[in-house]
Amino acid sequence: MDAVQAANSGHPGAPMGMADIAEVLWRDYVRHNPANPRWADRDRFVLSNGHASMLLYSLLHLTGYEEFSIDQLRNFRQLGYRTAGHPEFEPDGPVETTTGPLGQGITNAVGMAMAEKMLAAEFNRPGHDIVNHKTWVFLGDGCLMEGISHEACSLAGTLKVGKRMCLYDDNNISIDGEVDGWFTDDTAKRFDAYGWQVIDDVDGHDPVAIAAAIDRAAAETERPTMICCKTVIGFGAPNKQGTASTHGAPLGEEEVAAARKALGWEPAPFEIPPDIAEAWNATERGAAMESSWNEAFGAYNAEYPDLAAEFARRMAGKLPHGWCKHADKAIAEINAEGAKMATRQASRRALNAYAPFLPEMAGGSADLTGSNLTKHDTSTPISGDDAKGNYVWFGVREFGMTAICNGLALHGGFIPYSGTFLTFSDYSRNALRMAALMNLQNILVYTHDSIGLGEDGPTHQPVEHTASLRLMPNMSVWRPCDTVETAVAWKYGLENETGPTSLVLTRQGLPHQERTADQIADIARGGYTLRDCEGTPDILLIATGSEVELAMGAADALADDGVKACVVSMPSTDVFDAQDAEYRESVLPAAVSARVAIEAGVTEGWWRFVGTQGRVIGLDRFGESAPASELFEHFGFTTENVVAVAKDVLN
């Protein structure tokens, strides 16, 4: 409450209401080492109700994390400090995930617990349980109201994701007041129906009752557990506790003083008595835990050196030795095949080439496996009874799928990927944003990328989605034109450790484009000259995905009329934008102002490449239901129209 008051901003209610639960859990149960926040077999703790961030920061400070000094707490919500308004993930820090958008923390935790179960099935051997930790989650009413919690928790029950304990802050309050008017779910019955162990009606202010519930939860390894803790929001604030006024605003100086008196707390703000600080500090206990695990891992390494080395590599996030050579060989083979196919099929071709070399790849689809083609020849689906595998049947859960994959990435040991139709990426939008915000390696396979979807009509035809994804900071978006560009796009995503990668893929077949070795190398730069001409070109045709074929046909037709046209394939605008000025000028020379960009989607984003004198052939409206070939002709995506527009620009 002192930190929130000092900032004059924040949420004191949940931290005060959950303090008793936190004290029991963090002092007696959570396995962690403040000296090494990234210890591989630590317990994971997720504060899904991220607005309670001061509770997490206080716990990290009290248990001995130097990154969360008392100075950090004094400067809660201030620029340049780790104590942000909502917890923010840092690769080397103790905050396991960025939370705030409700429901995503509990869903990330499903991914973390799945990762633990899958790694244990893969690496543990009799007498050597080197992967054996728990995932703890704090959550509130808001998390359970969010639909994503239904998606994730239902799947967690089906997959029997044990060692995952949720402690629900059941205080009957949200921002608008008492929740009885909008949230009357029987939470216990809901989670029982999911196949969870439910421990109901726990007094969240009784340490003995809390400990008994946690003990019972920890004993259950087959099912996830929901502990429903009855709490009072703002507990200890005599005039405001139990009311919405404690949720999202400082208590005020008078109420803070009254709370200190009611709680019998005499030390000054941000002052912790030495005996309390010593009792909370977990540095020695954490070091002993990690040391014990290191000894166990040493014994494991002695008996299973290859497995130990592979586990260490995977948890370090390093690609296997020889990866680049393997990937380049695969790309060369795919180029030599010269196959005509849909880029969704090309994606599966790339998966078949890469996945056997990368056991850390774990993927799935939102009930569209046969359409997204995310299941490769070495995919092994996991189940509730067998977690040794690399493929997840996510069901129709786009949002949950993406956030679960974020959790897999956060845990470590996996490179997650997932698939759905591009138009349904909207369902998972905020999880995509969180992946980008946290710099997570998460590969998104989005098929059926345009009006080329055809007869399913405008509900399923994405027109604005690719442009929208390109607007997201730190999201790399690739829309390849053939098998080779698709393989390069996959390689990029598998090497991109600083953010998510979206692969935007066609339903319809696309022709192979002939390239030199230098051109193949330049694909990785996001944009390159696919068809050159003698001397300075008269016009540049810039295209991506399925429209590259149109640009190539138009360039041939223009050449017949004496017009020198160069074709620029631009599979990734963000990667191209990141190239140096010299390279970008070599591809898009400023001296050539006559330019046409072609993409079967909204024109937004292409104007910066064509300038005021150029044109964009796009689709600034929704599509129609009809065969794809008819739609492309209807909306002007034909060689003839590209030629006509190009000549108009030149005139």
XYZ file of C-alpha atoms in Angstrom:
651
model
C 0.000 0.000 0.000
C 2.949 2.322 0.634
C 4.302 1.892 -2.891
C 0.909 2.513 -4.467
C 0.452 5.561 -2.303
C 3.923 6.909 -3.197
C 3.149 6.475 -6.887
C -0.363 7.852 -6.409
C -1.329 5.122 -8.839
C -1.898 1.377 -8.784
C -3.967 -1.422 -7.317
C -3.602 -1.993 -3.565
C -6.672 -4.199 -3.094
C -5.518 -7.501 -4.580
C -2.010 -7.427 -3.018
C -3.494 -6.798 0.406
C -6.202 -9.416 -0.099
C -3.765 -12.091 -1.311
C -0.910 -11.305 1.085
C -1.754 -14.153 3.450
C -1.851 -16.667 0.587
C 1.408 -15.327 -0.789
C 3.147 -15.556 2.570
C 2.361 -19.249 2.944
C 3.177 -20.144 -0.655
C 6.416 -18.231 -1.033
C 7.911 -18.974 2.366
C 7.156 -22.683 2.418
C 6.498 -24.054 -1.067
C 7.902 -22.220 -4.102
C 11.236 -23.722 -5.257
C 13.405 -20.891 -6.525
C 16.867 -19.422 -6.169
C 17.131 -15.620 -5.932
C 20.762 -15.822 -7.040
C 19.772 -17.554 -10.304
C 16.295 -16.580 -11.521
C 16.655 -18.798 -14.630
C 17.553 -22.071 -12.884
C 16.101 -24.707 -15.235
C 14.137 -26.746 -12.670
C 12.775 -23.865 -10.617
C 9.069 -23.622 -9.954
C 7.291 -21.155 -12.219
C 5.107 -18.503 -10.584
C 2.606 -16.531 -12.670
C 0.662 -13.533 -11.397
C -2.230 -13.754 -13.823
C -4.050 -10.866 -12.145
C -1.161 -8.641 -13.142
C -2.650 -5.469 -11.679
C -1.542 -6.932 -8.316
C 2.044 -6.339 -9.417
C 3.162 -4.805 -6.124
C 2.502 -8.143 -4.461
C 4.951 -9.846 -6.815
C 7.559 -7.113 -6.468
C 7.272 -7.295 -2.681
C 7.711 -11.073 -2.728
C 10.761 -10.830 -4.970
C 12.294 -8.172 -2.742
C 11.600 -10.032 0.499
C 12.954 -13.356 -0.777
C 16.238 -11.810 -1.880
C 16.170 -10.831 -5.558
C 18.685 -7.992 -5.859
C 16.966 -6.698 -9.023
C 14.007 -5.736 -6.853
C 15.687 -3.565 -4.250
C 13.806 -1.324 -1.869
C 14.675 1.554 -4.196
C 12.793 -0.255 -6.957
C 9.749 -0.527 -4.706
C 9.979 3.146 -3.733
C 9.802 4.000 -7.431
C 6.836 1.858 -8.351
C 5.426 2.743 -11.781
C 8.236 5.221 -12.525
C 10.239 5.520 -15.728
C 13.370 3.390 -15.849
C 12.494 1.065 -12.969
C 11.648 -2.638 -13.066
C 8.577 -2.135 -10.933
C 6.231 -1.330 -13.806
C 2.486 -0.932 -13.426
C 2.064 -4.544 -14.528
C 4.754 -7.254 -14.354
C 7.072 -7.309 -17.342
C 9.090 -10.314 -18.461
C 12.859 -9.947 -18.802
C 14.895 -12.866 -20.233
C 17.307 -12.928 -17.283
C 14.932 -11.811 -14.554
C 12.556 -13.540 -12.116
C 9.273 -12.316 -13.655
C 8.151 -15.347 -15.645
C 5.698 -13.587 -17.964
C 4.211 -10.205 -18.710
C 0.685 -10.029 -17.334
C -2.049 -7.454 -17.163
C -4.446 -8.452 -19.956
C -6.548 -10.774 -17.814
C -6.731 -14.457 -18.573
C -3.447 -14.669 -20.423
C -1.273 -15.368 -17.390
C -3.253 -18.469 -16.448
C -3.064 -19.530 -20.103
C 0.702 -18.938 -20.320
C 0.926 -21.137 -17.239
C -0.844 -23.968 -19.082
C 1.938 -23.768 -21.674
C 4.605 -23.749 -18.954
C 3.105 -26.786 -17.232
C 2.744 -28.562 -20.585
C 6.416 -27.857 -21.246
C 7.352 -29.373 -17.888
C 5.298 -32.492 -18.581
C 6.593 -32.903 -22.137
C 10.250 -32.373 -21.169
C 9.894 -34.788 -18.252
C 8.490 -37.446 -20.573
C 11.337 -36.897 -23.017
C 14.321 -36.554 -20.696
C 13.609 -38.170 -17.319
C 14.878 -41.661 -16.721
C 14.356 -44.094 -13.848
C 16.006 -42.588 -10.785
C 16.728 -39.328 -12.637
C 13.848 -36.844 -12.472
C 15.792 -33.862 -13.757
C 12.558 -32.156 -14.834
C 10.280 -32.041 -11.819
C 8.857 -28.676 -10.918
C 5.505 -27.004 -10.374
C 3.697 -24.063 -11.918
C 1.892 -21.772 -9.460
C -0.714 -19.239 -10.549
C -2.467 -16.396 -8.747
C -5.635 -15.251 -10.472
C -8.806 -13.288 -9.806
C -12.418 -13.014 -10.910
C -11.451 -11.091 -14.049
C -9.213 -13.898 -15.323
C -12.087 -16.353 -14.982
C -14.507 -14.072 -16.785
C -12.225 -13.829 -19.805
C -13.083 -16.441 -22.425
C -9.459 -17.428 -22.886
C -9.496 -19.022 -19.421
C -12.182 -21.442 -20.618
C -10.121 -22.345 -23.691
C -6.931 -22.980 -21.762
C -8.296 -24.635 -18.641
C -10.515 -27.010 -20.590
C -7.488 -28.182 -22.597
C -5.354 -28.434 -19.442
C -7.885 -30.826 -17.962
C -8.038 -32.935 -21.113
C -4.243 -33.174 -21.300
C -3.999 -33.888 -17.554
C -1.537 -31.095 -16.994
C -0.713 -31.768 -13.362
C 1.840 -29.954 -11.207
C -0.146 -26.826 -12.007
C -1.755 -25.180 -9.029
C -3.990 -22.138 -9.286
C -4.937 -20.051 -6.270
C -8.081 -18.077 -7.031
C -8.577 -14.766 -5.231
C -12.339 -15.078 -4.769
C -13.138 -11.662 -3.349
C -16.397 -10.985 -5.249
C -15.104 -7.604 -6.453
C -14.086 -6.218 -9.839
C -13.652 -2.655 -11.063
C -17.377 -2.023 -11.365
C -18.135 -3.323 -7.872
C -19.597 -6.535 -6.499
C -19.628 -9.131 -9.265
C -22.977 -10.689 -8.395
C -24.598 -8.723 -11.195
C -22.363 -10.165 -13.937
C -20.399 -13.164 -12.642
C -22.373 -15.875 -10.908
C -20.579 -18.926 -12.321
C -20.167 -21.916 -10.063
C -16.402 -21.941 -10.418
C -15.939 -25.170 -8.497
C -18.364 -27.074 -10.729
C -16.873 -25.506 -13.844
C -13.367 -26.712 -13.067
C -14.588 -30.067 -11.852
C -16.227 -30.470 -15.268
C -12.878 -29.704 -16.893
C -11.318 -32.631 -15.031
C -9.469 -30.535 -12.449
C -9.032 -31.181 -8.771
C -11.004 -28.441 -7.011
C -10.384 -27.361 -3.424
C -13.249 -25.051 -2.549
C -14.090 -22.565 0.195
C -10.572 -22.087 1.565
C -10.211 -19.188 4.006
C -7.641 -17.038 2.229
C -6.671 -15.356 5.503
C -6.074 -18.557 7.501
C -2.475 -19.772 7.039
C -3.287 -23.266 8.313
C -6.169 -23.686 5.862
C -4.066 -22.315 3.010
C -1.183 -24.682 3.757
C -3.521 -27.676 3.979
C -4.994 -26.798 0.582
C -1.560 -26.393 -1.001
C -0.413 -29.729 0.442
C -3.454 -31.413 -1.036
C -2.833 -29.720 -4.391
C 0.834 -30.695 -4.463
C -0.042 -34.340 -3.837
C -2.117 -34.467 -7.037
C 0.187 -34.952 -10.039
C -2.281 -36.143 -12.690
C -4.761 -33.278 -12.609
C -4.332 -29.516 -12.417
C -5.714 -27.995 -9.233
C -7.893 -24.961 -8.571
C -7.801 -23.698 -4.976
C -10.704 -21.319 -4.402
C -9.654 -18.900 -1.671
C -12.279 -16.676 -0.059
C -10.587 -13.326 0.539
C -11.370 -9.727 1.378
C -10.049 -7.210 -1.139
C -7.958 -4.535 0.552
C -7.721 -6.667 3.690
C -6.596 -4.543 6.647
C -7.892 -1.192 5.399
C -10.653 -0.719 7.998
C -12.840 1.723 6.078
C -12.360 0.481 2.508
C -11.697 -3.277 2.640
C -14.222 -5.395 0.798
C -15.090 -2.582 -1.623
C -14.204 -1.704 -5.220
C -12.595 1.526 -4.011
C -9.478 -0.481 -3.101
C -9.165 -2.078 -6.525
C -7.515 0.489 -8.736
C -6.711 3.575 -6.681
C -4.429 4.441 -3.757
C -6.028 4.136 -0.352
C -5.196 7.727 0.617
C -2.912 8.869 3.409
C -5.598 8.641 6.114
C -6.655 5.106 5.159
C -3.023 3.973 4.909
C -2.447 5.244 8.447
C -5.613 3.515 9.628
C -4.537 0.257 7.960
C -1.114 0.373 9.625
C -2.843 0.763 12.977
C -5.378 -1.990 12.278
C -2.631 -4.405 11.160
C -0.317 -3.469 14.015
C 2.424 -2.471 11.600
C 4.679 0.194 13.144
C 7.738 0.479 10.857
C 7.936 3.491 8.546
C 7.085 3.138 4.844
C 9.605 0.963 2.963
C 11.278 -0.041 6.217
C 11.522 -3.773 6.916
C 12.710 -4.881 10.372
C 15.863 -7.038 10.211
C 14.230 -10.074 11.823
C 11.435 -10.101 9.234
C 13.865 -9.580 6.365
C 15.975 -12.502 7.614
C 12.959 -14.772 8.028
C 11.830 -14.110 4.445
C 15.200 -14.252 2.695
C 15.361 -17.384 0.541
C 18.911 -16.998 -0.761
C 20.468 -19.823 1.249
C 17.514 -22.165 0.832
C 17.368 -21.436 -2.908
C 21.095 -22.019 -3.351
C 20.777 -25.358 -1.549
C 17.876 -26.378 -3.794
C 19.748 -25.572 -6.963
C 22.915 -27.204 -5.669
C 20.977 -30.393 -4.947
C 19.553 -30.320 -8.464
C 23.000 -29.698 -9.949
C 24.279 -32.796 -8.147
C 21.356 -34.794 -9.492
C 21.986 -33.466 -12.987
C 25.649 -34.409 -12.665
C 24.655 -37.994 -11.902
C 22.248 -37.903 -14.854
C 25.023 -36.585 -17.085
C 27.321 -39.382 -16.011
C 24.792 -42.028 -17.034
C 23.134 -40.264 -19.975
C 25.657 -37.748 -21.351
C 23.968 -37.291 -24.715
C 20.587 -36.615 -23.158
C 22.131 -34.222 -20.641
C 23.895 -32.267 -23.376
C 20.694 -32.105 -25.416
C 18.683 -30.912 -22.418
C 21.245 -28.205 -21.658
C 21.250 -27.079 -25.291
C 17.480 -26.926 -25.444
C 17.118 -24.983 -22.196
C 19.811 -22.547 -23.346
C 17.810 -21.899 -26.515
C 20.679 -22.769 -28.837
C 20.097 -24.371 -32.224
C 21.937 -27.650 -32.872
C 25.447 -27.684 -34.297
C 25.274 -27.815 -38.063
C 21.871 -26.118 -38.279
C 22.854 -23.536 -40.896
C 24.418 -26.147 -43.141
C 21.358 -28.367 -42.792
C 18.930 -25.526 -43.538
C 20.866 -24.299 -46.560
C 20.993 -27.831 -47.957
C 17.226 -28.175 -47.489
C 16.599 -24.861 -49.267
C 18.843 -25.928 -52.149
C 16.954 -29.223 -52.470
C 13.592 -27.461 -52.424
C 14.840 -25.061 -55.084
C 16.049 -27.949 -57.244
C 12.643 -29.622 -57.009
C 11.031 -26.538 -58.564
C 7.594 -27.687 -57.482
C 4.376 -25.813 -58.065
C 2.262 -25.922 -54.927
C 0.339 -23.818 -52.452
C 2.615 -22.165 -49.929
C 0.720 -23.956 -47.142
C 1.970 -27.179 -48.771
C 5.406 -25.622 -49.146
C 5.289 -24.898 -45.420
C 4.749 -28.584 -44.682
C 7.593 -29.410 -47.068
C 9.837 -27.096 -45.022
C 8.608 -28.619 -41.759
C 9.503 -32.084 -43.010
C 12.981 -30.829 -43.833
C 13.621 -28.951 -40.589
C 11.703 -30.718 -37.823
C 13.753 -33.953 -37.665
C 16.830 -31.805 -37.061
C 15.081 -29.686 -34.389
C 13.450 -31.808 -31.671
C 12.594 -28.605 -29.801
C 9.905 -27.781 -32.369
C 6.452 -28.278 -30.822
C 3.353 -27.287 -32.724
C -0.282 -27.764 -33.449
C -3.346 -26.306 -35.043
C -6.681 -24.893 -33.932
C -8.721 -27.780 -35.374
C -7.392 -27.121 -38.872
C -4.471 -29.528 -39.096
C -5.549 -30.870 -42.478
C -5.836 -27.333 -43.853
C -2.924 -25.616 -42.144
C -0.682 -28.651 -42.783
C 1.138 -28.109 -39.500
C 1.579 -31.829 -38.808
C 4.796 -33.114 -40.369
C 6.028 -36.639 -40.961
C 7.763 -36.871 -37.562
C 4.952 -35.279 -35.540
C 3.871 -37.259 -32.486
C 0.689 -35.990 -30.814
C 0.638 -35.725 -27.035
C -2.278 -36.856 -24.910
C -3.358 -36.848 -21.306
C -1.761 -40.243 -20.809
C 1.348 -39.756 -22.930
C 3.186 -36.447 -23.019
C 6.152 -37.708 -25.002
C 5.540 -35.950 -28.286
C 5.708 -32.697 -30.203
C 2.209 -32.094 -31.580
C -0.843 -30.636 -29.829
C -4.444 -30.966 -30.939
C -5.487 -27.512 -29.718
C -9.103 -27.695 -30.811
C -11.009 -24.542 -31.775
C -9.033 -22.325 -29.407
C -7.085 -19.731 -31.426
C -6.538 -17.294 -28.535
C -5.742 -20.019 -26.039
C -3.458 -21.784 -28.511
C -1.353 -18.696 -29.105
C -1.053 -17.827 -25.414
C -0.222 -21.448 -24.543
C 2.538 -21.343 -27.157
C 3.789 -18.160 -25.490
C 3.982 -20.205 -22.285
C 5.958 -22.962 -24.026
C 8.423 -20.334 -25.246
C 8.642 -18.712 -21.812
C 9.339 -22.013 -20.083
C 12.213 -22.884 -22.377
C 13.168 -26.070 -24.185
C 10.784 -25.556 -27.102
C 10.301 -23.501 -30.245
C 6.507 -23.383 -30.507
C 4.467 -22.978 -33.671
C 0.739 -23.032 -34.314
C -1.711 -22.780 -37.177
C -5.087 -21.390 -38.152
C -6.687 -19.493 -41.034
C -5.267 -15.982 -41.367
C -8.677 -14.409 -40.836
C -8.886 -16.058 -37.411
C -5.646 -14.491 -36.260
C -7.952 -11.771 -34.958
C -9.175 -14.171 -32.294
C -5.653 -14.410 -30.910
C -4.704 -10.770 -31.409
C -3.758 -9.865 -27.853
C -1.681 -13.009 -27.399
C 0.206 -12.056 -30.567
C 0.772 -8.614 -29.084
C 2.060 -10.127 -25.851
C 4.466 -12.353 -27.790
C 5.801 -9.301 -29.605
C 5.970 -7.293 -26.367
C 7.960 -10.043 -24.626
C 10.251 -10.741 -27.631
C 9.134 -14.369 -27.677
C 10.052 -16.833 -30.389
C 6.634 -18.044 -31.483
C 5.958 -19.042 -35.089
C 2.436 -18.432 -36.390
C 1.317 -20.384 -39.449
C -1.553 -18.514 -41.123
C -2.996 -20.167 -44.209
C -5.775 -19.251 -46.665
C -4.303 -15.797 -46.925
C -6.591 -13.874 -49.293
C -9.597 -13.960 -51.569
C -7.828 -17.034 -52.929
C -9.754 -18.869 -50.220
C -12.670 -18.685 -52.620
C -16.146 -19.977 -51.923
C -16.111 -19.643 -48.122
C -16.639 -15.949 -48.755
C -15.739 -12.699 -47.015
C -16.104 -14.086 -43.482
C -13.107 -16.291 -44.188
C -11.239 -14.116 -46.686
C -8.626 -11.962 -44.938
C -8.075 -8.604 -46.601
C -6.819 -6.418 -43.751
C -5.037 -9.026 -41.653
C -1.587 -9.095 -43.229
C -1.359 -5.301 -43.126
C -2.560 -5.350 -39.546
C 0.093 -7.838 -38.496
C 2.749 -5.713 -40.197
C 1.721 -2.773 -38.002
C 2.576 -4.633 -34.802
C 6.002 -3.676 -33.422
C 8.455 -6.577 -33.261
C 6.227 -8.885 -35.309
C 7.988 -10.235 -38.384
C 5.562 -11.029 -41.197
C 6.423 -13.207 -44.194
C 4.205 -13.752 -47.229
C 6.239 -16.016 -49.534
C 5.564 -16.525 -53.227
C 6.730 -20.138 -53.663
C 8.397 -23.138 -52.028
C 11.825 -21.544 -51.802
C 10.663 -18.330 -50.172
C 8.560 -20.414 -47.786
C 11.572 -22.474 -46.729
C 13.583 -19.289 -46.162
C 10.708 -17.794 -44.162
C 10.627 -20.860 -41.915
C 14.396 -20.666 -41.466
C 14.046 -17.034 -40.448
C 11.357 -17.867 -37.885
C 13.417 -20.702 -36.420
C 16.381 -18.351 -36.002
C 14.387 -15.305 -34.857
C 14.934 -15.264 -31.089
C 13.767 -11.680 -30.602
C 10.098 -11.887 -31.508
C 7.261 -13.798 -33.143
C 7.143 -14.618 -36.840
C 3.933 -14.820 -38.880
C 3.936 -16.969 -42.021
C 1.104 -15.922 -44.362
C 0.377 -18.758 -46.781
C -1.858 -19.537 -49.746
C -4.486 -22.163 -50.323
C -3.982 -22.088 -54.094
C -0.981 -23.425 -55.992
C 1.828 -21.049 -56.960
C 4.564 -21.574 -59.560
C 8.235 -21.975 -58.756
C 10.333 -18.912 -59.533
C 13.775 -19.401 -61.036
C 16.581 -17.748 -59.062
C 20.349 -17.504 -58.928
C 22.240 -18.443 -55.787
C 22.627 -14.746 -54.976
C 18.888 -14.200 -55.302
C 18.176 -17.129 -52.984
C 20.554 -15.599 -50.438
C 18.806 -12.237 -50.767
C 15.392 -13.684 -49.879
C 16.531 -13.550 -46.252
C 16.805 -9.761 -46.622
C 13.038 -9.469 -46.946
C 12.960 -8.015 -50.456
C 15.082 -8.514 -53.562
C 15.105 -8.147 -57.320
C 13.561 -11.291 -58.747
C 13.500 -10.129 -62.398
C 16.078 -7.609 -63.523
C 16.476 -5.739 -66.814
C 19.196 -4.073 -68.856
C 20.152 -0.631 -67.599
C 17.792 1.535 -65.581
C 14.271 0.107 -65.427
C 11.320 2.116 -66.643
C 9.113 0.785 -63.883
C 9.302 -1.337 -60.726
C 6.668 -3.967 -60.032
C 6.632 -4.818 -56.313
C 4.675 -7.856 -55.194
C 4.341 -10.422 -52.460
C 2.895 -13.893 -52.103
C 0.564 -15.069 -54.846
C 0.783 -11.741 -56.664
C 4.454 -12.231 -57.565
C 3.265 -14.508 -60.365
C 1.159 -11.650 -61.726
C 4.080 -9.246 -61.571
C 6.320 -11.657 -63.461
C 3.705 -12.155 -66.172
C 3.154 -8.402 -66.440
C 6.903 -7.782 -66.741
C 7.075 -10.215 -69.654
C 4.121 -8.522 -71.359
C 5.591 -5.074 -70.808
C 8.907 -6.209 -72.241
C 7.108 -7.265 -75.402
C 5.942 -3.655 -75.658
C 9.456 -2.296 -75.119
C 8.979 -1.377 -71.453
C 11.795 -2.344 -69.100
C 10.172 -3.630 -65.920
C 11.937 -5.038 -62.880
C 10.085 -7.283 -60.438
C 10.785 -6.972 -56.737
C 9.590 -9.807 -54.556
C 8.913 -8.504 -51.043
C 8.112 -11.481 -48.794
C 8.824 -9.497 -45.610
C 8.505 -5.734 -45.503
C 9.808 -5.486 -41.931
C 12.971 -7.444 -42.703
C 13.525 -5.379 -45.838
C 13.047 -2.164 -43.852
C 15.774 -3.339 -41.464
C 18.387 -3.571 -44.238
C 20.969 -0.852 -44.743
C 20.190 2.094 -46.988
C 22.606 0.928 -49.698
C 20.865 -2.401 -50.107
C 17.381 -0.883 -50.081
C 18.470 1.604 -52.737
C 19.841 -1.220 -54.888
C 16.432 -2.913 -54.844
C 14.247 0.190 -55.007
C 16.380 2.859 -56.725
C 15.123 6.350 -55.983
C 15.680 7.311 -59.612
C 12.804 5.025 -60.649
C 9.626 6.768 -59.510
C 7.266 4.720 -61.689
C 6.203 1.910 -59.362
C 3.278 -0.458 -58.901
C 2.742 -2.617 -55.815
C 0.429 -5.643 -55.996
C -1.111 -7.526 -53.084
C -4.517 -9.147 -52.673
C -5.321 -7.183 -49.542
C -5.719 -3.627 -48.332
C -3.406 -1.072 -49.906
C -2.316 0.386 -46.553
C 1.431 0.040 -46.033
C 2.423 -0.166 -49.677
C 2.275 3.552 -50.419
C 5.621 4.141 -48.701
C 7.217 1.891 -51.334
C 5.503 3.331 -54.419
C 5.411 7.009 -53.464
C 2.986 9.649 -54.696
C 3.574 8.842 -58.340
C 3.018 5.142 -57.980
C -0.069 2.915 -57.718
C -1.155 0.056 -55.501
C -3.327 -2.746 -56.844
C -5.112 -4.021 -53.778
C -8.471 -4.657 -52.188
C -9.823 -1.952 -49.881
C -13.103 -3.763 -49.326
C -14.320 -7.196 -48.258
C -14.399 -10.070 -50.716
C -17.158 -12.207 -52.194
C -18.125 -15.850 -52.266
C -17.040 -17.447 -55.537
C -14.272 -19.644 -56.969
C -10.847 -18.077 -56.428
C -10.077 -17.688 -60.125
C -13.255 -15.715 -60.649
C -12.553 -13.510 -57.655
C -9.037 -12.628 -58.759
C -10.358 -11.598 -62.159
C -13.322 -9.748 -60.645
C -11.109 -7.654 -58.384
C -8.454 -6.894 -60.978
C -5.726 -9.296 -59.951
C -4.796 -10.257 -63.509
C -1.731 -9.840 -65.621
C -3.718 -7.681 -68.001
C -4.764 -5.255 -65.294
C -1.254 -5.003 -63.879
C 0.015 -4.152 -67.365
C -2.727 -1.555 -67.814
C -2.002 0.075 -64.467
C 1.747 0.072 -65.158
C 1.246 1.804 -68.492
C -1.048 4.331 -66.845
C 1.682 5.107 -64.294
C 4.240 5.513 -67.065
C 1.974 7.885 -68.944
